[in-house]
Amino acid sequence: GENVEQHPSTLSVQEGDSAVIKCTYSDSASNYFPWYKQELGKRPQLIIDIRSNVGEKKDQRIAVTLNKTAKHFSLHITETQPEDSAVYFCAAIVSGGYNKLIFGAGTRLAVHP
Amino acid sequence: DAGITQSPRHKVTETGTPVTLRCHQTENHRYMYWYRQDPGHGLRLIHYSYGVKDTDKGEVSDGYSVSRSKTEDFLLTLESATSSQTSVYFCAISAGTVRHEQFFGPGTRLTVL
């Protein structure tokens, strides 16, 4: 079945550094890739997404890149701040309708002051 | 937070008892989903609905059933709870096939003793 792999599982950076989280997916027909941020005890929150007709999308300090040939997409956070500390999940839509998502296992990001 | 509520927010129950979790939305979205979240597994789809009385299984549906008798409500039932069903359960909604975004409810923490 469809699968999304996410790396690394944990990431520790100093405030102001950049952080990169990488995901690969198996369904070559997938065309929508969201990223969620989940703070401790909270619900996952959609922070950015990308569709297969673009290669990159930016929103202030976060950006997502997509390489459809390699079936690979990444989240980039620049100028990290302590409030960026959270668990980040990537996901890929399952082709065939119904907007079903397959999620990666998550990356725990710690930003140290 | 996208007009999604879940009830109860916390529940402790014993093995073998039936449990029903409720998801309620005020957005009139067509698609609704139930996920479970466990450490190291990200979010895994249990069941989903694509309309009133239209439901289907996700990747981890064994031991769970769902019902959707109204657009706004999606119920998840554990017929006979087991300790392996101890988890955090999230409901999510999505508008349709053009807009793929999924938005999550606040979650229900279920403990089966």
mmCIF file of C-alpha atoms in Angstrom, chain A residues 31-32 36 38 41-46 49 51 89 93 97-106, chain B residues 1 4 31 33 35 37 40 42-43 45 48 50 90 94 96-102 104-106:
data_model
loop_
_atom_site.group_PDB
_atom_site.id
_atom_site.type_symbol
_atom_site.label_atom_id
_atom_site.label_comp_id
_atom_site.label_asym_id
_atom_site.label_seq_id
_atom_site.Cartn_x
_atom_site.Cartn_y
_atom_site.Cartn_z
ATOM 1 C CA ASN A 31 -0.630 15.331 -6.092
ATOM 2 C CA TYR A 32 -1.041 17.085 -2.726
ATOM 3 C CA TYR A 36 1.364 19.802 9.970
ATOM 4 C CA GLN A 38 1.721 19.662 16.480
ATOM 5 C CA GLY A 41 -1.074 18.214 23.866
ATOM 6 C CA LYS A 42 -2.556 20.061 20.880
ATOM 7 C CA ARG A 43 -4.134 19.128 17.580
ATOM 8 C CA PRO A 44 -2.088 18.974 14.361
ATOM 9 C CA GLN A 45 -2.202 22.332 12.586
ATOM 10 C CA LEU A 46 -1.762 22.720 8.837
ATOM 11 C CA ASP A 49 1.038 22.563 1.633
ATOM 12 C CA ARG A 51 0.467 20.681 -5.022
ATOM 13 C CA PHE A 89 4.270 15.635 10.171
ATOM 14 C CA ILE A 93 -2.810 12.445 -0.501
ATOM 15 C CA GLY A 97 -10.509 10.471 -4.310
ATOM 16 C CA TYR A 98 -11.902 11.054 -0.806
ATOM 17 C CA ASN A 99 -8.961 13.323 0.193
ATOM 18 C CA LYS A 100 -7.382 10.557 2.270
ATOM 19 C CA LEU A 101 -3.926 11.342 3.646
ATOM 20 C CA ILE A 102 -1.024 9.059 4.522
ATOM 21 C CA PHE A 103 1.190 10.546 7.220
ATOM 22 C CA GLY A 104 4.858 10.217 7.990
ATOM 23 C CA ALA A 105 5.848 9.160 11.507
ATOM 24 C CA GLY A 106 6.810 12.684 12.537
ATOM 25 C CA ASP B 1 -10.239 26.020 14.781
ATOM 26 C CA ILE B 4 -14.727 20.955 14.935
ATOM 27 C CA TYR B 31 -15.531 14.477 4.191
ATOM 28 C CA TYR B 33 -12.086 11.154 9.123
ATOM 29 C CA TYR B 35 -7.386 8.878 13.058
ATOM 30 C CA GLN B 37 -2.143 8.760 17.059
ATOM 31 C CA GLY B 40 6.289 6.398 16.464
ATOM 32 C CA GLY B 42 2.176 9.363 13.243
ATOM 33 C CA LEU B 43 -1.516 9.548 12.413
ATOM 34 C CA LEU B 45 -6.592 6.489 9.361
ATOM 35 C CA TYR B 48 -13.622 7.907 6.819
ATOM 36 C CA TYR B 50 -17.681 10.880 2.143
ATOM 37 C CA PHE B 90 -8.442 12.776 16.232
ATOM 38 C CA SER B 94 -12.161 18.242 4.500
ATOM 39 C CA GLY B 96 -14.053 18.414 -1.088
ATOM 40 C CA THR B 97 -12.098 17.107 -4.024
ATOM 41 C CA VAL B 98 -10.874 20.524 -5.208
ATOM 42 C CA ARG B 99 -9.756 21.764 -1.805
ATOM 43 C CA HIS B 100 -7.753 18.976 -0.197
ATOM 44 C CA GLU B 101 -6.968 20.591 3.153
ATOM 45 C CA GLN B 102 -7.816 18.586 6.264
ATOM 46 C CA PHE B 104 -8.313 18.467 12.889
ATOM 47 C CA GLY B 105 -10.444 18.456 15.993
ATOM 48 C CA PRO B 106 -8.941 18.827 19.493
#
